Amino acid sequence: MGVHEATKRNFGAKLILSLKNIGRSETHWYLICGDYIDCLCFISIDCGSNEDYIDEQTKIPYISDKELIDTGIVKTVSPDSPRNIRQHAKNLRSFPQGTRNCCTLRPEQGKNNKYLIRARFFYGNYDGKNQTPEFDLHLGVNEWKTVSLTNDVPYGVHYDIIHVPLMDYIDVCLINTGRGVPFISALELRLLDNSIYPTQGRALTRIMGYDVGRNPSDSDVRYPDDGYDRIWNPLLFDEWIPISTSSTVYSLGSDNAYNIPDVVLRTAAKSQNSTTPLSLYFSPPDSLSQCYVYFHFAEIEKLENGMQRELTILLNGERYLAESGSSLKTEQAIMGERLHFSIIAAEGSKFPPILNAVEVFVAKELPNKTTSIQDVEAIVEIKKLYKLTRNWQGDPCVPRENSWDGLHCSYIYTIPSIISVNLSSSNLTGKIAPSFSNLKAIESLDLSYNDLTGPLPEFLAQLPNLDTLDLRGNKFTGSIPEDLLQKSRDGTLVLRSKNQQYSYSEVVSITNNFETIIGGGGFGKVYLGKLKDEVQVAVKLLSPSSNQGYKEFQAEAQLLMIVHHRNLVSLVGYCDEDDQKALIYEYMENGNLHQHLSVKNTNVMTWNERLSIAVDAAHGLEYLHNGCKPPIIHRDLKTSNILLTGHMQAKIADFGLSRIFATESDSHVYQASGNFSKKSDVYSFGIVLFELITGWPAIMRGPEKNTHILDWIYPIIESGDIQSVVDPRLQGKFHTNSAWKAVEIALSCVPPIASQRPDISQVLAELKECLALEMTNASLATEHNIAPSSIPLETSYLELESDIAALAR
Ligand SMILES: *[C@@H]1O[C@H](CO)[C@@H](O)[C@H](O)[C@H]1NC(C)=O
Ligand SMILES: *[C@@H]1O[C@H](CO)[C@@H](O)[C@H](O)[C@H]1NC(C)=O
């Protein structure tokens, strides 16, 4: 087999290790192992501990895991456990719920550094069942070890692994494999020097660490003797002769980073004589395990003056190539069912071989790639922001069988990514997390039925692959971003759009107990309100008298909330609690057009403002008629339903309401016929236009009879006196040509036969022309320094036609 051939190639080369007498060095050569790592580079977590403490034996501070993990339950081992168990073994955290539970380590030094990670398990019959569980231990997204406690050793087990994470954190996860409840007693992390124990993109499990020659009844060596807190168990075979020194031992320069503890090097074993080898047998977990063996040597005997000890190492009877120095490691992985190392005296060397310490590692491939770092950071941020208590642990997508609830991932590319997030009914509060914008591959986002507030962020429209967005059942404010609506209109995004339901008590608080009335109408009074985010709103409290037709209220309100246009007043929410119904609209600072045109208003609107308002209103109506599917017929368009922003931008209000209320209480002065259609809205629009031109209301109430504006205006128009048609309050400050054009447009809207009226889109186009005419006139007037209305109609009209044509080119 190829593998074995590759292994073989390491053999046969002659290797002689020379050891100089390096003991008893002068003071300035001292390198005291363990001193330089006195540091922040340890993380020691006692899982299940209630408090932080300093371990008596090692003086290492251990912290409780209570702030680090939000799942699992704390347990205490049985009092029958051995008395002298270590503090960190006394409590544990067990995970009866969830398939995967993880603890996240965040070393200060972050990614691309080398760490020794140790997980400790001591069952101690904590659950009184006397039945040790078996479960899987994962290092991030990859399998590390099956934790098998079936032969529960009196002091538990620990697993050590050396790992260079590609992210700033390391997840250690326990996987329930159906053979008992996973638990963990302690978790430790130690920073290593990056130059030692090369990992080559894999992890190394440390399966043995022996301090050779140490008295087997002595305790293990670890911190503070070992600066990296490696654990060294005593090892001495019967036929080996233990040797030791009380002096400080130092390692050869190039290997200093390994920092083998002084106490470990101070003891060693040698064979009986130079013809007898030191033999070590070792069985890897399986014949394909790639093993790395590190031998550590230091001369601790005073040899005859100037003499030195020379060694050769054989593997399965052949010479074994290894790195020279005081530490010897196998350069390439060695494999086999049984590995037999012999350390022998080199030819001609009269000193028996020695060995001070030995370590064995097994390489652990890390085949699973983690989810895209950007996605992980985003979703972790989202989890944190919304304080999600669901069992979102470890990597969101990997391994596939443990991917997070509510997420779907794509595994097509080498790096898995999140393509769908479903946080429906998850009690989310606050705004839509900005982190969602970093989920670049997301195709579907369901945030429905939460308590989300604030405006809809623009970034939702920038997510390139988003095709489904469900925002129903939240409390968003403001309007839907135009780009998002555009995507929804052109069919690239399914927008379950926002939906804002308020309770009656919320309506009471929004309106400060209905403190300020700002309007009224057939359906009820309108109150000023303020949402939690200080946004002002107008709350229309529907009067109980219009009770019929309430059946469809909610469905209609939801429908209206998806209608958004800059010239339509947005419905931002509604209340539907028994008989209490309210509609919550964006607040319009400048009231309605009816108020502005009223004779009581001393602040007369200019001709230009009137034309702009007419264009705005036509835009809004055009959107209702031609931009919505099915079209929305307003049915009650009038000046009091045209509202004005602080910048005198007009928006149509109350559209679609008549549909909610089958029985109308409003009188329909604007309606020529009972058949509601687009054309009846156009008629109403014509009347509004006449009101704008003349400043007169649609119905003039007289002492004897009321006069309809059309009955009044027709004879005046026929007389051809435009000055008598236009609102006298303008004092002639308008251009006759644009005024005539406006009159013509208004006239075109009001023929008694509906089919003779134009579509609103045509009206809009004409009005835009009319406005352009007025603007060009105004600029011409400024240029020639003449009073606006003094330009003769005939000439200026012709000239301007060509100017407009030129502008259009
Ligand atoms: C070396 O030790 C071995 C085993 O103890 C023994 O059999 C052998 O005779 C010794 N050889 C010499 C030269 O002392
Ligand atoms: C999200 O989950 C809810 C509840 O499990 C489900 O009703 C809904 O259809 C899911 N949404 C999507 C977009 O799959």
Short mmCIF file of C-alpha atoms in Angstrom, two decimals, residues 293-526:
data_model
loop_
_atom_site.label_atom_id
_atom_site.label_comp_id
_atom_site.label_asym_id
_atom_site.label_seq_id
_atom_site.Cartn_x
_atom_site.Cartn_y
_atom_site.Cartn_z
CA VAL A 293 6.30 10.58 18.21
CA TYR A 294 8.47 13.09 20.07
CA PHE A 295 11.43 11.86 22.09
CA HIS A 296 13.03 14.31 24.48
CA PHE A 297 16.59 13.82 25.61
CA ALA A 298 18.89 15.61 27.99
CA GLU A 299 22.16 14.39 29.45
CA ILE A 300 21.79 14.23 33.17
CA GLU A 301 24.73 12.00 34.08
CA LYS A 302 28.23 13.27 34.51
CA LEU A 303 30.18 11.29 31.96
CA GLU A 304 33.92 10.69 31.95
CA ASN A 305 35.69 13.87 30.98
CA GLY A 306 34.71 15.07 27.54
CA MET A 307 32.93 11.89 26.60
CA GLN A 308 29.49 11.97 25.09
CA ARG A 309 26.61 9.61 24.68
CA GLU A 310 25.55 8.62 21.17
CA LEU A 311 22.23 7.06 20.29
CA THR A 312 20.46 5.49 17.38
CA ILE A 313 16.74 5.00 17.15
CA LEU A 314 15.18 2.06 15.35
CA LEU A 315 11.57 1.74 14.34
CA ASN A 316 10.44 -1.83 13.87
CA GLY A 317 14.10 -2.83 13.63
CA GLU A 318 15.13 -0.24 11.04
CA ARG A 319 17.01 2.97 11.44
CA TYR A 320 14.67 5.77 11.92
CA LEU A 321 15.24 9.22 10.55
CA ALA A 322 14.46 11.93 12.98
CA GLU A 323 15.25 15.53 13.59
CA SER A 324 18.37 16.05 15.60
CA GLY A 325 18.62 18.08 18.71
CA SER A 326 17.61 17.30 22.20
CA SER A 327 14.06 16.65 21.07
CA LEU A 328 13.53 14.10 18.37
CA LYS A 329 10.35 13.90 16.47
CA THR A 330 9.15 11.71 13.70
CA GLU A 331 9.18 13.96 10.67
CA GLN A 332 6.53 12.23 8.68
CA ALA A 333 3.56 10.43 10.00
CA ILE A 334 4.19 6.84 10.96
CA MET A 335 1.53 4.23 10.75
CA GLY A 336 1.04 0.63 11.60
CA GLU A 337 -0.78 -1.69 13.91
CA ARG A 338 2.09 -1.89 16.30
CA LEU A 339 5.05 0.42 16.45
CA HIS A 340 8.23 -0.77 18.12
CA PHE A 341 10.87 1.80 18.92
CA SER A 342 14.34 0.79 20.14
CA ILE A 343 16.76 3.35 21.39
CA ILE A 344 20.22 1.89 21.19
CA ALA A 345 23.74 3.07 21.83
CA ALA A 346 25.42 4.09 18.59
CA GLU A 347 28.13 1.85 17.29
CA GLY A 348 31.26 2.27 19.32
CA SER A 349 29.52 4.22 22.04
CA LYS A 350 30.11 2.75 25.43
CA PHE A 351 27.25 4.47 27.23
CA PRO A 352 23.84 2.86 27.50
CA PRO A 353 20.93 4.71 25.78
CA ILE A 354 18.74 7.04 27.80
CA LEU A 355 15.31 8.62 27.40
CA ASN A 356 13.93 11.57 29.36
CA ALA A 357 10.45 12.02 27.96
CA VAL A 358 8.23 10.87 25.14
CA GLU A 359 5.02 12.18 23.57
CA VAL A 360 2.73 10.59 21.00
CA PHE A 361 0.28 12.49 18.84
CA VAL A 362 -2.29 11.27 16.35
CA ALA A 363 -3.22 13.59 13.51
CA LYS A 364 -6.86 14.48 13.21
CA GLU A 365 -8.02 15.59 9.81
CA LEU A 366 -10.40 18.55 9.76
CA PRO A 367 -12.40 17.76 6.62
CA ASN A 368 -15.49 19.86 7.35
CA LYS A 369 -15.28 23.48 6.34
CA THR A 370 -16.99 26.00 8.57
CA THR A 371 -19.77 28.22 7.32
CA SER A 372 -18.64 31.45 5.67
CA ILE A 373 -17.09 33.58 8.40
CA GLN A 374 -19.18 36.59 7.43
CA ASP A 375 -22.37 34.53 7.77
CA VAL A 376 -21.31 33.11 11.12
CA GLU A 377 -20.47 36.52 12.51
CA ALA A 378 -23.75 37.93 11.23
CA ILE A 379 -25.98 35.18 12.60
CA VAL A 380 -24.14 35.12 15.94
CA GLU A 381 -24.66 38.87 16.16
CA ILE A 382 -28.35 38.38 15.37
CA LYS A 383 -28.61 35.69 18.04
CA LYS A 384 -27.00 38.05 20.54
CA LEU A 385 -29.04 41.11 19.58
CA TYR A 386 -32.37 39.36 19.93
CA LYS A 387 -31.18 37.31 22.91
CA LEU A 388 -32.39 34.20 21.16
CA THR A 389 -32.76 31.36 23.60
CA ARG A 390 -33.25 28.69 20.99
CA ASN A 391 -30.60 26.04 20.79
CA TRP A 392 -28.31 27.79 18.34
CA GLN A 393 -24.94 26.27 19.14
CA GLY A 394 -21.69 25.84 17.31
CA ASP A 395 -21.46 26.35 13.57
CA PRO A 396 -24.79 27.32 11.97
CA CYS A 397 -24.57 24.98 8.95
CA VAL A 398 -21.97 22.33 9.71
CA PRO A 399 -22.19 19.45 10.27
CA ARG A 400 -25.31 19.40 8.17
CA GLU A 401 -27.23 17.19 10.60
CA ASN A 402 -26.60 19.69 13.39
CA SER A 403 -27.42 22.87 11.47
CA TRP A 404 -29.41 25.44 13.40
CA ASP A 405 -33.19 25.30 13.62
CA GLY A 406 -34.80 27.80 11.31
CA LEU A 407 -31.77 28.06 9.02
CA HIS A 408 -31.17 26.54 5.65
CA CYS A 409 -27.74 26.42 4.18
CA SER A 410 -26.22 25.86 0.80
CA TYR A 411 -23.40 23.34 0.58
CA ILE A 412 -22.85 23.63 -3.15
CA TYR A 413 -19.72 25.71 -2.80
CA THR A 414 -16.67 24.77 -0.78
CA ILE A 415 -17.73 27.20 1.92
CA PRO A 416 -21.27 26.58 3.20
CA SER A 417 -23.47 29.65 3.49
CA ILE A 418 -26.83 30.56 5.00
CA ILE A 419 -29.59 30.86 2.41
CA SER A 420 -32.68 31.07 4.57
CA VAL A 421 -33.49 32.38 8.03
CA ASN A 422 -36.86 31.74 9.62
CA LEU A 423 -37.37 33.63 12.85
CA SER A 424 -41.13 33.68 12.63
CA SER A 425 -42.87 33.99 16.03
CA SER A 426 -39.57 34.23 17.92
CA ASN A 427 -40.47 37.16 20.20
CA LEU A 428 -38.01 39.43 18.44
CA THR A 429 -38.13 43.04 19.62
CA GLY A 430 -36.38 46.19 18.47
CA LYS A 431 -35.29 46.97 14.96
CA ILE A 432 -34.33 44.70 12.09
CA ALA A 433 -30.72 43.80 12.89
CA PRO A 434 -28.21 45.48 10.55
CA SER A 435 -26.33 42.17 10.56
CA PHE A 436 -28.93 40.70 8.23
CA SER A 437 -27.27 42.81 5.54
CA ASN A 438 -24.15 40.64 5.86
CA LEU A 439 -25.98 37.44 4.98
CA LYS A 440 -25.07 37.90 1.34
CA ALA A 441 -26.37 34.55 0.12
CA ILE A 442 -29.75 34.79 1.84
CA GLU A 443 -32.72 33.96 -0.36
CA SER A 444 -35.54 33.86 2.17
CA LEU A 445 -36.06 35.85 5.35
CA ASP A 446 -39.08 35.24 7.55
CA LEU A 447 -39.41 37.67 10.46
CA SER A 448 -43.17 37.45 10.67
CA TYR A 449 -45.17 37.66 13.90
CA ASN A 450 -42.64 39.30 16.16
CA ASP A 451 -42.61 42.68 17.88
CA LEU A 452 -40.16 44.36 15.56
CA THR A 453 -40.34 48.15 15.39
CA GLY A 454 -38.70 51.03 13.58
CA PRO A 455 -38.46 51.67 9.87
CA LEU A 456 -37.74 49.00 7.28
CA PRO A 457 -34.04 49.29 6.46
CA GLU A 458 -32.95 50.09 2.91
CA PHE A 459 -30.43 47.25 2.93
CA LEU A 460 -33.16 44.66 2.56
CA ALA A 461 -33.42 45.70 -1.07
CA GLN A 462 -29.64 45.35 -1.53
CA LEU A 463 -29.48 41.65 -0.65
CA PRO A 464 -28.83 40.28 -4.12
CA ASN A 465 -30.49 36.88 -3.77
CA LEU A 466 -33.38 37.69 -1.47
CA ASP A 467 -36.57 36.51 -3.13
CA THR A 468 -38.90 36.03 -0.17
CA LEU A 469 -39.36 38.48 2.66
CA ASP A 470 -42.06 37.94 5.26
CA LEU A 471 -42.50 40.85 7.66
CA ARG A 472 -46.13 40.34 8.65
CA GLY A 473 -47.30 40.78 12.22
CA ASN A 474 -44.78 43.35 13.38
CA LYS A 475 -44.90 46.98 14.41
CA PHE A 476 -42.80 48.67 11.81
CA THR A 477 -43.18 52.37 11.15
CA GLY A 478 -42.56 54.53 8.11
CA SER A 479 -42.94 53.44 4.57
CA ILE A 480 -41.50 50.52 2.68
CA PRO A 481 -38.25 51.51 0.95
CA GLU A 482 -38.91 52.29 -2.70
CA ASP A 483 -36.25 49.83 -3.96
CA LEU A 484 -37.89 47.03 -2.01
CA LEU A 485 -41.29 47.86 -3.46
CA GLN A 486 -39.78 48.01 -6.92
CA LYS A 487 -38.39 44.50 -6.48
CA SER A 488 -41.77 43.37 -5.25
CA ARG A 489 -43.51 45.00 -8.20
CA ASP A 490 -41.19 43.56 -10.81
CA GLY A 491 -41.62 40.15 -9.26
CA THR A 492 -38.04 39.54 -8.08
CA LEU A 493 -39.14 39.58 -4.45
CA VAL A 494 -42.16 38.14 -2.71
CA LEU A 495 -42.87 40.74 -0.05
CA ARG A 496 -45.21 39.63 2.74
CA SER A 497 -45.17 42.93 3.82
CA LYS A 498 -45.33 44.61 6.87
CA ASN A 499 -48.32 44.40 9.12
CA GLN A 500 -48.85 46.41 12.17
CA GLN A 501 -51.43 45.46 14.64
CA TYR A 502 -51.96 47.53 17.76
CA SER A 503 -54.08 46.82 20.79
CA TYR A 504 -56.72 49.31 21.87
CA SER A 505 -54.70 50.17 24.97
CA GLU A 506 -51.76 50.95 22.71
CA VAL A 507 -54.00 53.25 20.67
CA VAL A 508 -55.00 55.00 23.89
CA SER A 509 -51.37 55.51 24.81
CA ILE A 510 -50.32 56.53 21.28
CA THR A 511 -52.97 59.27 21.25
CA ASN A 512 -52.35 60.19 24.89
CA ASN A 513 -55.93 59.26 25.67
CA PHE A 514 -57.30 60.91 22.52
CA GLU A 515 -55.98 64.28 23.58
CA THR A 516 -55.75 66.17 20.29
CA ILE A 517 -58.31 66.00 17.52
CA ILE A 518 -56.79 66.91 14.17
CA GLY A 519 -59.63 66.00 11.87
CA GLY A 520 -62.81 64.13 11.33
CA GLY A 521 -64.82 62.50 8.63
CA GLY A 522 -67.49 60.07 7.85
CA PHE A 523 -65.68 57.18 9.43
CA GLY A 524 -64.70 58.84 12.67
CA LYS A 525 -62.45 61.37 14.33
CA VAL A 526 -58.75 61.69 13.69
#
